[in-house]
Short mmCIF file of C-alpha atoms in Angstrom, two decimals:
data_model
loop_
_atom_site.label_atom_id
_atom_site.label_comp_id
_atom_site.label_asym_id
_atom_site.label_seq_id
_atom_site.Cartn_x
_atom_site.Cartn_y
_atom_site.Cartn_z
CA MET Y 913 4.54 -66.73 12.48
CA ARG Y 914 6.11 -68.16 15.82
CA SER Y 915 8.02 -71.01 16.52
CA THR Y 916 6.54 -73.95 18.55
CA PRO Y 917 9.12 -75.54 21.08
CA PRO Y 918 9.14 -79.00 20.51
CA SER Y 919 7.46 -81.24 22.75
CA THR Y 920 9.42 -82.84 25.45
CA THR Y 921 7.42 -85.78 26.74
CA ALA Y 922 10.12 -87.13 28.97
CA GLU Y 923 9.23 -89.17 33.01
CA PRO Y 924 8.73 -86.62 35.49
CA THR Y 925 11.31 -87.95 38.61
CA ALA Y 926 8.66 -89.84 41.16
CA VAL Y 927 7.98 -87.74 44.04
CA ARG Y 928 5.96 -90.55 46.53
CA GLU Y 929 4.52 -94.00 46.59
CA PRO Y 930 1.96 -94.55 44.10
CA THR Y 931 -1.65 -94.14 45.58
CA THR Y 932 -5.01 -95.68 44.02
CA THR Y 933 -8.11 -94.51 43.95
CA ALA Y 934 -10.95 -97.20 43.03
CA ALA Y 935 -14.11 -96.42 41.33
CA PRO Y 936 -17.56 -98.07 42.25
CA GLY Y 937 -17.61 -101.65 40.52
CA GLY Y 938 -13.45 -101.14 39.60
CA LEU Y 939 -11.60 -98.88 36.83
CA ASN Y 940 -12.03 -100.63 33.69
CA THR Y 941 -15.54 -99.38 34.68
CA ALA Y 942 -14.88 -96.07 34.94
CA PRO Y 943 -15.29 -94.38 31.99
CA ALA Y 944 -15.33 -90.78 31.91
CA LEU Y 945 -11.82 -91.14 33.73
CA ARG Y 946 -10.95 -94.14 30.03
CA ARG Y 947 -11.71 -90.77 28.41
CA CYS Y 948 -9.10 -88.85 30.31
CA VAL Y 949 -6.57 -90.62 30.74
CA GLY Y 950 -7.15 -93.74 28.58
CA ASP Y 951 -5.60 -97.36 30.52
CA PRO Y 952 -7.74 -96.21 34.06
CA ASP Y 953 -5.67 -99.36 35.68
CA GLN Y 954 -2.43 -98.03 34.27
CA PHE Y 955 -3.36 -94.03 35.40
CA ALA Y 956 -4.15 -94.67 38.66
CA GLU Y 957 -0.84 -97.01 39.08
CA THR Y 958 1.73 -94.91 37.66
CA HIS Y 959 0.50 -90.87 37.65
CA TRP Y 960 -2.36 -90.38 40.08
CA GLY Y 961 -0.54 -88.61 42.74
CA ARG Y 962 2.89 -89.20 41.47
CA ARG Y 963 4.32 -87.23 37.59
CA PRO Y 964 2.22 -85.89 34.59
CA LEU Y 965 0.50 -87.46 32.43
CA LEU Y 966 -0.10 -86.74 28.54
CA ARG Y 967 -2.02 -87.94 26.68
CA ARG Y 968 -3.29 -87.00 22.69
CA ASP Y 969 -6.03 -86.75 20.24
CA ALA Y 970 -8.90 -87.04 21.92
CA ASP Y 971 -11.84 -84.43 21.35
CA PHE Y 972 -13.38 -82.47 23.99
CA THR Y 973 -15.54 -79.54 22.17
CA ASP Y 974 -18.55 -82.13 23.92
CA LEU Y 975 -18.55 -80.37 27.05
CA LEU Y 976 -17.11 -76.84 25.82
CA ASP Y 977 -16.61 -74.67 22.23
CA LEU Y 978 -15.66 -71.51 22.65
CA ALA Y 979 -19.47 -70.86 20.81
CA GLY Y 980 -19.95 -72.22 24.29
CA VAL Y 981 -18.16 -69.45 26.08
CA ASP Y 982 -19.73 -66.76 23.70
CA GLU Y 983 -22.78 -68.33 24.54
CA LEU Y 984 -22.01 -68.34 28.60
CA LEU Y 985 -20.66 -64.58 28.20
CA SER Y 986 -23.03 -62.56 26.28
CA GLU Y 987 -26.39 -65.28 26.97
CA ARG Y 988 -26.60 -66.70 30.34
CA GLY Y 989 -26.48 -63.64 33.07
CA LEU Y 990 -23.52 -64.68 34.86
CA ARG Y 991 -22.48 -63.32 37.68
CA THR Y 992 -18.75 -62.73 39.59
CA PRO Y 993 -17.12 -64.93 40.47
CA PHE Y 994 -18.31 -66.98 37.69
CA LEU Y 995 -16.14 -64.75 35.82
CA ARG Y 996 -12.62 -64.03 36.21
CA ILE Y 997 -10.27 -61.31 33.76
CA ALA Y 998 -6.51 -61.48 34.17
CA ARG Y 999 -3.36 -59.40 32.47
CA ASP Y 1000 0.25 -59.61 33.09
CA GLY Y 1001 -0.56 -62.53 35.37
CA GLN Y 1002 -2.89 -59.93 37.59
CA ILE Y 1003 -6.47 -60.07 38.62
CA VAL Y 1004 -9.06 -57.49 36.87
CA PRO Y 1005 -12.18 -55.78 39.53
CA ALA Y 1006 -14.48 -56.82 38.71
CA ALA Y 1007 -15.95 -53.30 38.29
CA ARG Y 1008 -13.94 -53.76 34.93
CA TYR Y 1009 -16.15 -56.27 32.98
CA THR Y 1010 -19.69 -55.97 35.30
CA GLY Y 1011 -22.51 -53.99 35.53
CA GLY Y 1012 -26.45 -53.16 36.43
CA GLY Y 1013 -28.72 -56.20 35.13
CA GLY Y 1014 -31.51 -53.68 34.09
CA LEU Y 1015 -35.06 -52.88 35.17
CA GLY Y 1016 -36.43 -56.25 37.41
CA ALA Y 1017 -32.77 -57.56 38.14
CA GLU Y 1018 -31.75 -54.99 40.95
CA ILE Y 1019 -27.84 -56.79 40.79
CA ALA Y 1020 -24.56 -54.85 40.27
CA ASP Y 1021 -22.84 -57.59 39.09
CA GLN Y 1022 -23.78 -58.74 36.58
CA VAL Y 1023 -21.47 -60.27 33.36
CA ARG Y 1024 -21.21 -57.17 30.40
CA ASP Y 1025 -20.63 -59.08 27.37
CA ASP Y 1026 -19.31 -55.61 25.72
CA LEU Y 1027 -17.30 -55.47 28.90
CA VAL Y 1028 -16.04 -58.01 28.34
CA LEU Y 1029 -14.79 -57.60 25.10
CA ALA Y 1030 -13.74 -54.88 25.30
CA GLN Y 1031 -10.95 -56.63 27.72
CA LEU Y 1032 -10.87 -59.91 24.99
CA ALA Y 1033 -9.21 -57.07 22.85
CA THR Y 1034 -6.76 -55.82 25.03
CA GLY Y 1035 -4.88 -58.74 25.48
CA ALA Y 1036 -6.68 -60.06 29.57
CA THR Y 1037 -7.60 -64.18 30.04
CA LEU Y 1038 -10.88 -65.05 30.44
CA VAL Y 1039 -11.42 -67.15 33.37
CA LEU Y 1040 -14.99 -68.91 33.30
CA GLN Y 1041 -15.56 -70.83 37.16
CA GLY Y 1042 -17.44 -73.39 38.66
CA LEU Y 1043 -19.24 -74.40 35.21
CA HIS Y 1044 -19.73 -76.96 37.06
CA ARG Y 1045 -22.77 -75.63 38.42
CA VAL Y 1046 -23.38 -73.68 35.24
CA TRP Y 1047 -22.79 -75.78 32.13
CA PRO Y 1048 -24.85 -79.04 32.08
CA PRO Y 1049 -22.42 -81.16 30.02
CA LEU Y 1050 -19.83 -80.28 32.13
CA ARG Y 1051 -22.25 -80.62 35.01
CA ASP Y 1052 -22.46 -83.87 33.81
CA PHE Y 1053 -18.98 -85.10 33.31
CA CYS Y 1054 -17.52 -84.07 36.74
CA LEU Y 1055 -20.47 -86.16 38.62
CA GLN Y 1056 -19.80 -89.05 36.67
CA LEU Y 1057 -15.91 -88.62 36.71
CA GLY Y 1058 -16.17 -87.46 40.64
CA ALA Y 1059 -18.44 -91.40 41.74
CA GLU Y 1060 -15.76 -92.97 39.92
CA LEU Y 1061 -12.75 -91.04 41.88
CA GLY Y 1062 -14.50 -90.95 45.31
CA CYS Y 1063 -13.76 -87.31 44.98
CA ALA Y 1064 -15.18 -83.73 44.63
CA VAL Y 1065 -14.03 -83.14 40.79
CA GLN Y 1066 -15.04 -78.86 39.92
CA ALA Y 1067 -14.81 -76.96 35.89
CA ASN Y 1068 -13.29 -73.92 35.05
CA ALA Y 1069 -11.78 -72.92 31.31
CA TYR Y 1070 -9.59 -70.29 30.20
CA LEU Y 1071 -10.07 -68.03 27.15
CA THR Y 1072 -6.70 -66.56 26.47
CA PRO Y 1073 -6.12 -64.52 23.81
CA PRO Y 1074 -2.80 -64.86 21.43
CA ALA Y 1075 -0.13 -65.03 22.87
CA GLN Y 1076 -0.97 -63.69 26.00
CA THR Y 1077 0.33 -65.97 29.42
CA GLY Y 1078 -2.28 -65.06 31.80
CA PHE Y 1079 -0.71 -66.68 35.12
CA ALA Y 1080 2.93 -66.70 35.75
CA THR Y 1081 4.18 -70.09 36.35
CA HIS Y 1082 2.88 -71.51 40.01
CA TYR Y 1083 1.51 -74.55 41.34
CA ASP Y 1084 -1.71 -75.60 42.43
CA THR Y 1085 -2.85 -77.73 45.60
CA HIS Y 1086 -5.95 -80.00 43.86
CA ASP Y 1087 -4.93 -82.27 41.17
CA VAL Y 1088 -6.14 -81.28 37.62
CA PHE Y 1089 -7.11 -82.81 34.18
CA VAL Y 1090 -5.86 -79.98 31.32
CA MET Y 1091 -8.06 -80.36 28.51
CA GLN Y 1092 -7.20 -78.34 25.40
CA VAL Y 1093 -10.26 -77.23 23.28
CA ALA Y 1094 -9.34 -75.25 20.75
CA GLY Y 1095 -5.77 -73.11 19.93
CA HIS Y 1096 -2.55 -73.67 20.95
CA LYS Y 1097 -0.74 -72.89 24.49
CA HIS Y 1098 3.13 -73.82 25.54
CA TRP Y 1099 3.13 -75.39 29.01
CA ARG Y 1100 6.14 -75.38 30.85
CA VAL Y 1101 5.87 -78.40 33.60
CA HIS Y 1102 8.28 -78.34 36.48
CA GLU Y 1103 8.49 -80.62 39.88
CA PRO Y 1104 7.47 -79.66 43.60
CA VAL Y 1105 9.63 -77.25 45.62
CA HIS Y 1106 6.54 -78.38 47.85
CA PRO Y 1107 5.84 -81.63 47.73
CA ASP Y 1108 1.28 -82.21 48.66
CA PRO Y 1109 0.64 -79.34 49.23
CA LEU Y 1110 -2.98 -78.74 51.85
CA GLU Y 1111 -4.89 -76.34 50.31
CA ARG Y 1112 -3.88 -73.12 53.15
CA GLN Y 1113 -0.51 -73.87 51.11
CA VAL Y 1114 -0.65 -71.18 48.37
CA TRP Y 1115 2.19 -71.34 46.37
CA GLY Y 1116 2.29 -67.28 47.68
CA GLY Y 1117 3.99 -68.72 50.37
CA ARG Y 1118 6.77 -70.58 48.88
CA ALA Y 1119 7.35 -67.81 45.52
CA ASP Y 1120 11.26 -67.17 45.51
CA GLU Y 1121 10.88 -71.12 45.56
CA VAL Y 1122 8.68 -71.52 42.52
CA LYS Y 1123 10.79 -68.37 40.51
CA ALA Y 1124 14.30 -69.97 41.31
CA THR Y 1125 12.54 -73.32 39.99
CA ALA Y 1126 10.46 -72.20 36.96
CA ASP Y 1127 13.84 -70.39 35.97
CA GLY Y 1128 15.62 -73.42 34.89
CA GLU Y 1129 14.88 -76.66 32.91
CA PRO Y 1130 11.51 -77.77 33.35
CA ALA Y 1131 10.67 -81.22 33.40
CA LEU Y 1132 8.05 -81.47 30.31
CA HIS Y 1133 7.20 -78.68 28.11
CA HIS Y 1134 4.28 -79.24 24.97
CA VAL Y 1135 2.88 -77.65 22.70
CA MET Y 1136 -1.34 -78.50 23.60
CA SER Y 1137 -3.34 -79.00 20.32
CA PRO Y 1138 -7.52 -79.24 20.71
CA GLY Y 1139 -7.40 -82.90 22.16
CA ASP Y 1140 -4.54 -83.24 23.99
CA LEU Y 1141 -5.00 -83.89 27.94
CA LEU Y 1142 -2.42 -82.90 30.65
CA TYR Y 1143 -2.63 -84.45 34.34
CA LEU Y 1144 -1.27 -82.64 36.76
CA PRO Y 1145 -1.10 -83.84 40.93
CA ARG Y 1146 -1.15 -81.04 43.07
CA GLY Y 1147 2.21 -79.47 43.57
CA TRP Y 1148 3.21 -79.80 40.36
CA LEU Y 1149 4.32 -76.28 39.19
CA HIS Y 1150 3.50 -75.32 35.77
CA ALA Y 1151 2.59 -72.22 33.37
CA ALA Y 1152 1.07 -72.06 29.49
CA ALA Y 1153 0.82 -69.19 26.71
CA ALA Y 1154 -1.22 -69.17 24.00
CA GLN Y 1155 0.31 -69.32 20.15
CA GLU Y 1156 -0.77 -67.99 17.23
CA GLN Y 1157 -4.33 -68.16 18.15
CA THR Y 1158 -7.07 -67.65 21.12
CA SER Y 1159 -6.61 -70.95 23.21
CA LEU Y 1160 -9.56 -71.99 25.38
CA HIS Y 1161 -9.06 -75.33 27.82
CA ILE Y 1162 -10.79 -76.88 30.22
CA THR Y 1163 -9.05 -77.76 33.93
CA LEU Y 1164 -10.49 -79.91 35.34
CA GLY Y 1165 -9.67 -79.59 39.83
CA LEU Y 1166 -9.71 -82.83 41.45
CA ARG Y 1167 -10.47 -82.07 44.73
CA ARG Y 1168 -9.19 -85.64 46.65
CA PRO Y 1169 -9.06 -85.91 50.74
CA THR Y 1170 -5.46 -86.85 52.81
CA ARG Y 1171 -4.70 -88.30 55.51
CA TYR Y 1172 -4.21 -84.57 57.15
CA SER Y 1173 -8.74 -84.37 56.31
CA LEU Y 1174 -8.21 -87.48 58.70
CA VAL Y 1175 -6.32 -85.26 60.87
CA GLU Y 1176 -8.97 -82.65 61.61
CA ALA Y 1177 -12.15 -84.67 62.12
CA LEU Y 1178 -9.64 -86.63 64.54
CA LEU Y 1179 -9.04 -83.17 65.89
CA ASP Y 1180 -12.56 -81.85 66.10
CA LEU Y 1181 -13.62 -85.77 67.47
CA ALA Y 1182 -10.85 -85.00 70.54
CA ALA Y 1183 -13.39 -82.24 71.92
CA GLU Y 1184 -15.35 -84.71 73.50
CA HIS Y 1185 -12.44 -85.83 75.26
CA GLU Y 1186 -12.18 -84.72 78.61
CA PRO Y 1187 -8.67 -84.84 79.85
CA LEU Y 1188 -7.71 -82.54 76.07
CA ARG Y 1189 -10.42 -79.75 77.69
CA ALA Y 1190 -8.84 -79.77 80.97
CA GLY Y 1191 -7.58 -75.89 81.36
CA LEU Y 1192 -3.61 -74.95 81.52
CA PRO Y 1193 -2.08 -73.29 84.98
CA LEU Y 1194 -2.20 -70.46 86.62
CA GLY Y 1195 -0.02 -67.79 84.99
CA LEU Y 1196 1.67 -69.92 82.21
CA ASP Y 1197 3.22 -68.88 79.79
CA LEU Y 1198 2.93 -70.75 76.49
CA THR Y 1199 5.67 -68.73 74.50
CA ASP Y 1200 7.98 -70.54 77.21
CA PRO Y 1201 9.45 -73.48 75.69
CA ALA Y 1202 10.71 -74.51 79.12
CA GLN Y 1203 7.52 -74.17 80.74
CA LEU Y 1204 5.38 -75.07 78.01
CA ALA Y 1205 7.22 -78.75 77.83
CA PRO Y 1206 5.58 -80.79 80.12
CA HIS Y 1207 1.89 -79.93 80.12
CA LEU Y 1208 2.51 -80.41 75.48
CA ALA Y 1209 4.49 -84.04 77.05
CA ASP Y 1210 0.65 -84.99 79.23
CA THR Y 1211 -1.15 -83.31 76.10
CA VAL Y 1212 0.71 -85.04 73.56
CA VAL Y 1213 -0.40 -88.96 75.63
CA ALA Y 1214 -3.39 -87.31 76.81
CA LEU Y 1215 -4.26 -87.45 72.84
CA SER Y 1216 -2.17 -90.39 71.47
CA GLU Y 1217 -4.88 -92.73 74.03
CA TRP Y 1218 -7.72 -90.65 72.56
CA VAL Y 1219 -6.60 -91.05 69.13
CA ALA Y 1220 -5.94 -94.84 69.40
CA LYS Y 1221 -9.27 -95.85 70.35
CA ALA Y 1222 -11.00 -94.04 67.06
CA ASP Y 1223 -13.97 -94.61 66.42
CA PRO Y 1224 -14.29 -94.98 62.18
CA ASP Y 1225 -18.03 -94.74 62.08
CA ASP Y 1226 -17.07 -91.14 64.16
CA VAL Y 1227 -14.77 -90.27 61.68
CA ALA Y 1228 -16.41 -91.32 58.98
CA ARG Y 1229 -19.96 -89.30 59.80
CA ARG Y 1230 -17.62 -85.95 60.76
CA LEU Y 1231 -16.23 -86.33 57.97
CA ARG Y 1232 -19.87 -86.85 55.56
CA GLY Y 1233 -19.64 -83.09 56.98
CA THR Y 1234 -16.67 -81.18 54.44
CA ALA Y 1235 -17.23 -84.73 51.39
CA TRP Y 1236 -21.01 -84.75 50.52
CA PRO Y 1237 -21.37 -80.38 50.59
CA ALA Y 1238 -18.65 -80.40 47.42
CA THR Y 1239 -21.19 -81.97 45.07
CA ARG Y 1240 -24.12 -81.47 44.30
CA PRO Y 1241 -26.45 -83.92 42.87
CA ALA Y 1242 -27.71 -83.85 39.80
CA PRO Y 1243 -30.69 -81.33 39.35
CA VAL Y 1244 -34.02 -82.06 39.69
CA PRO Y 1245 -36.60 -80.28 38.38
CA PRO Y 1246 -39.45 -78.87 41.31
CA VAL Y 1247 -42.33 -78.36 38.42
CA ALA Y 1248 -42.09 -82.59 37.26
CA GLN Y 1249 -40.84 -83.74 40.35
CA LEU Y 1250 -43.98 -83.24 41.97
CA HIS Y 1251 -45.93 -83.65 39.01
CA ALA Y 1252 -43.93 -86.88 38.80
CA ALA Y 1253 -45.25 -87.58 43.03
CA GLU Y 1254 -48.59 -86.28 41.97
CA THR Y 1255 -49.14 -88.67 39.44
CA LEU Y 1256 -47.17 -92.16 41.02
CA ASN Y 1257 -49.11 -95.72 40.64
CA PRO Y 1258 -47.70 -98.82 40.82
CA ARG Y 1259 -46.46 -99.50 37.39
CA SER Y 1260 -44.42 -96.51 37.98
CA ALA Y 1261 -40.55 -96.58 38.21
CA VAL Y 1262 -37.81 -94.82 39.82
CA ALA Y 1263 -34.26 -94.36 40.87
CA ARG Y 1264 -32.15 -92.84 42.87
CA ARG Y 1265 -31.36 -88.93 42.80
CA PRO Y 1266 -27.35 -88.89 40.56
CA GLY Y 1267 -24.58 -88.24 42.64
CA LEU Y 1268 -27.12 -88.62 46.05
CA ARG Y 1269 -24.96 -88.44 48.82
CA CYS Y 1270 -26.64 -90.76 51.76
CA SER Y 1271 -26.90 -93.43 54.64
CA VAL Y 1272 -29.12 -95.28 55.56
CA ALA Y 1273 -29.31 -96.36 59.29
CA ARG Y 1274 -31.64 -98.72 61.21
CA ASP Y 1275 -33.56 -99.56 64.41
CA LEU Y 1276 -36.61 -101.50 65.75
CA GLU Y 1277 -38.39 -98.54 65.23
CA ARG Y 1278 -37.51 -96.91 62.34
CA VAL Y 1279 -34.73 -96.05 58.98
CA HIS Y 1280 -33.21 -93.40 59.30
CA ILE Y 1281 -31.48 -91.80 55.43
CA GLU Y 1282 -29.22 -89.58 56.73
CA LEU Y 1283 -28.54 -86.57 53.99
CA VAL Y 1284 -26.36 -83.17 53.57
CA ASP Y 1285 -28.47 -81.32 55.00
CA ARG Y 1286 -31.16 -83.90 57.24
CA THR Y 1287 -32.21 -87.01 58.06
CA VAL Y 1288 -35.84 -88.61 57.14
CA SER Y 1289 -36.69 -90.67 58.86
CA LEU Y 1290 -39.08 -93.99 58.26
CA PRO Y 1291 -40.78 -96.51 59.87
CA ALA Y 1292 -38.62 -100.12 60.21
CA GLY Y 1293 -41.00 -101.80 57.90
CA CYS Y 1294 -40.00 -99.85 55.16
CA GLY Y 1295 -36.84 -100.64 55.40
CA ASP Y 1296 -35.74 -103.08 52.48
CA ALA Y 1297 -38.19 -100.87 50.18
CA VAL Y 1298 -35.88 -98.31 50.92
CA ALA Y 1299 -32.83 -100.12 50.27
CA LEU Y 1300 -33.71 -101.46 46.89
CA LEU Y 1301 -34.61 -98.22 46.39
CA LEU Y 1302 -30.89 -96.51 47.10
CA SER Y 1303 -29.29 -98.73 45.06
CA GLY Y 1304 -28.75 -96.63 42.10
CA ASP Y 1305 -30.53 -99.23 39.66
CA PRO Y 1306 -34.04 -97.89 38.03
CA VAL Y 1307 -37.50 -99.81 40.24
CA THR Y 1308 -41.38 -100.18 39.14
CA VAL Y 1309 -42.87 -99.29 42.81
CA ALA Y 1310 -45.44 -102.73 42.96
CA ASP Y 1311 -42.09 -104.91 43.18
CA LEU Y 1312 -40.79 -102.70 46.19
CA PRO Y 1313 -40.16 -105.76 48.73
CA GLY Y 1314 -41.29 -105.78 52.67
CA LEU Y 1315 -44.76 -103.44 52.12
CA ASP Y 1316 -47.75 -105.49 51.83
CA GLU Y 1317 -50.14 -103.00 49.36
CA ASP Y 1318 -49.37 -100.81 46.89
CA ALA Y 1319 -50.88 -97.84 48.53
CA ASP Y 1320 -47.84 -98.24 51.49
CA ARG Y 1321 -45.51 -98.36 48.64
CA LEU Y 1322 -46.89 -95.27 46.53
CA VAL Y 1323 -47.05 -93.26 49.97
CA LEU Y 1324 -43.02 -93.86 51.01
CA VAL Y 1325 -42.30 -92.97 46.88
CA ARG Y 1326 -43.99 -89.78 46.60
CA ARG Y 1327 -42.07 -89.06 49.58
CA LEU Y 1328 -39.36 -89.98 48.60
CA LEU Y 1329 -39.85 -88.44 45.03
CA ARG Y 1330 -40.81 -84.98 47.51
CA GLU Y 1331 -37.52 -84.79 49.81
CA ALA Y 1332 -35.41 -85.60 46.64
CA ILE Y 1333 -34.23 -88.54 46.95
CA LEU Y 1334 -35.38 -90.69 44.21
CA VAL Y 1335 -35.82 -89.22 40.62
CA PRO Y 1336 -38.26 -90.49 37.92
CA ALA Y 1337 -36.30 -93.52 35.95
CA ASN Y 1338 -35.57 -92.31 32.14
#
């Protein structure tokens, strides 16, 4: 029998100032986050974006278990890239475990359970990706956790055969919660070689530094047992090896925004500033520092003048284009939704679709609901009713303010049900 290394929970050195993201209503009302970290306020103060956290004695099998993995692989008709397979740190070509869908499904990349079985039997690691899209328990949990953290949350699962390592030491460009579900896995964690990496600053560009650091003493090493949770901020190096049994863990990727997100939005908006659109002189050699210097100085001055006048409303509107699509709202069953609209009556109760990102703007004549892909415009007299409907709490149609007739209330709510902005309240 393999010996299991002792657990070490020494606190790694902090690498930056603490960052706190408050959930709506305060962190103490964040049940999904509390399930992960215990005390959300302590987590925000001590660990969020700063240092790893190890927590024991929870249970995550309701989110996914081994039987759920088998169902996904054999009954759900998965296609790539919802499954990746790795062996010895290398990605296995998808053609080795996918095939045609058969009669009536003219596709060539459906996951074949028999080929997956063969890969697993020879020591490969299975990576189930995008489970926040296809597995309802994780979909609902990620939606709740994302609302509490104020960032998009994705879910992958890793199934590793006994005594196998899926990937070499690396770092992620997003924070993660690692939830051990079955088996045991030995994790080795090292401090960052590049703190707070952006998404384009992947670990492969610093492979030599990563390897040199990984050969040293880890900041934390621990054999994860079922019910253990590990939080890693982006940039922390890690590698994990399954022990005597098949290991299954869930990884939640936390795509929290950065200050660079604001910089990107500012640069996008800078195209509206005429001095920054000005051309450069004929024949200028941009690779010559001496020629470039005066024009660079003028550009920096123009950029500084524009940034100083940046409007938070404009920046927020620009950021919606990336932040809102990152999280899909709760699913809407089209047939049932249409039936709810057709059978609506004044006693019906409705609520805002969970996870829906939108904003409301009013002018003298219209109220506008801005969604990720469109804007729904309604008469200005609907403004108070729309505000109540989008508050998040269930509302009975007859109780909507600002409209004199039930017929007007029904027309409004039917429209918003058909637009998938509202859903029937449970």
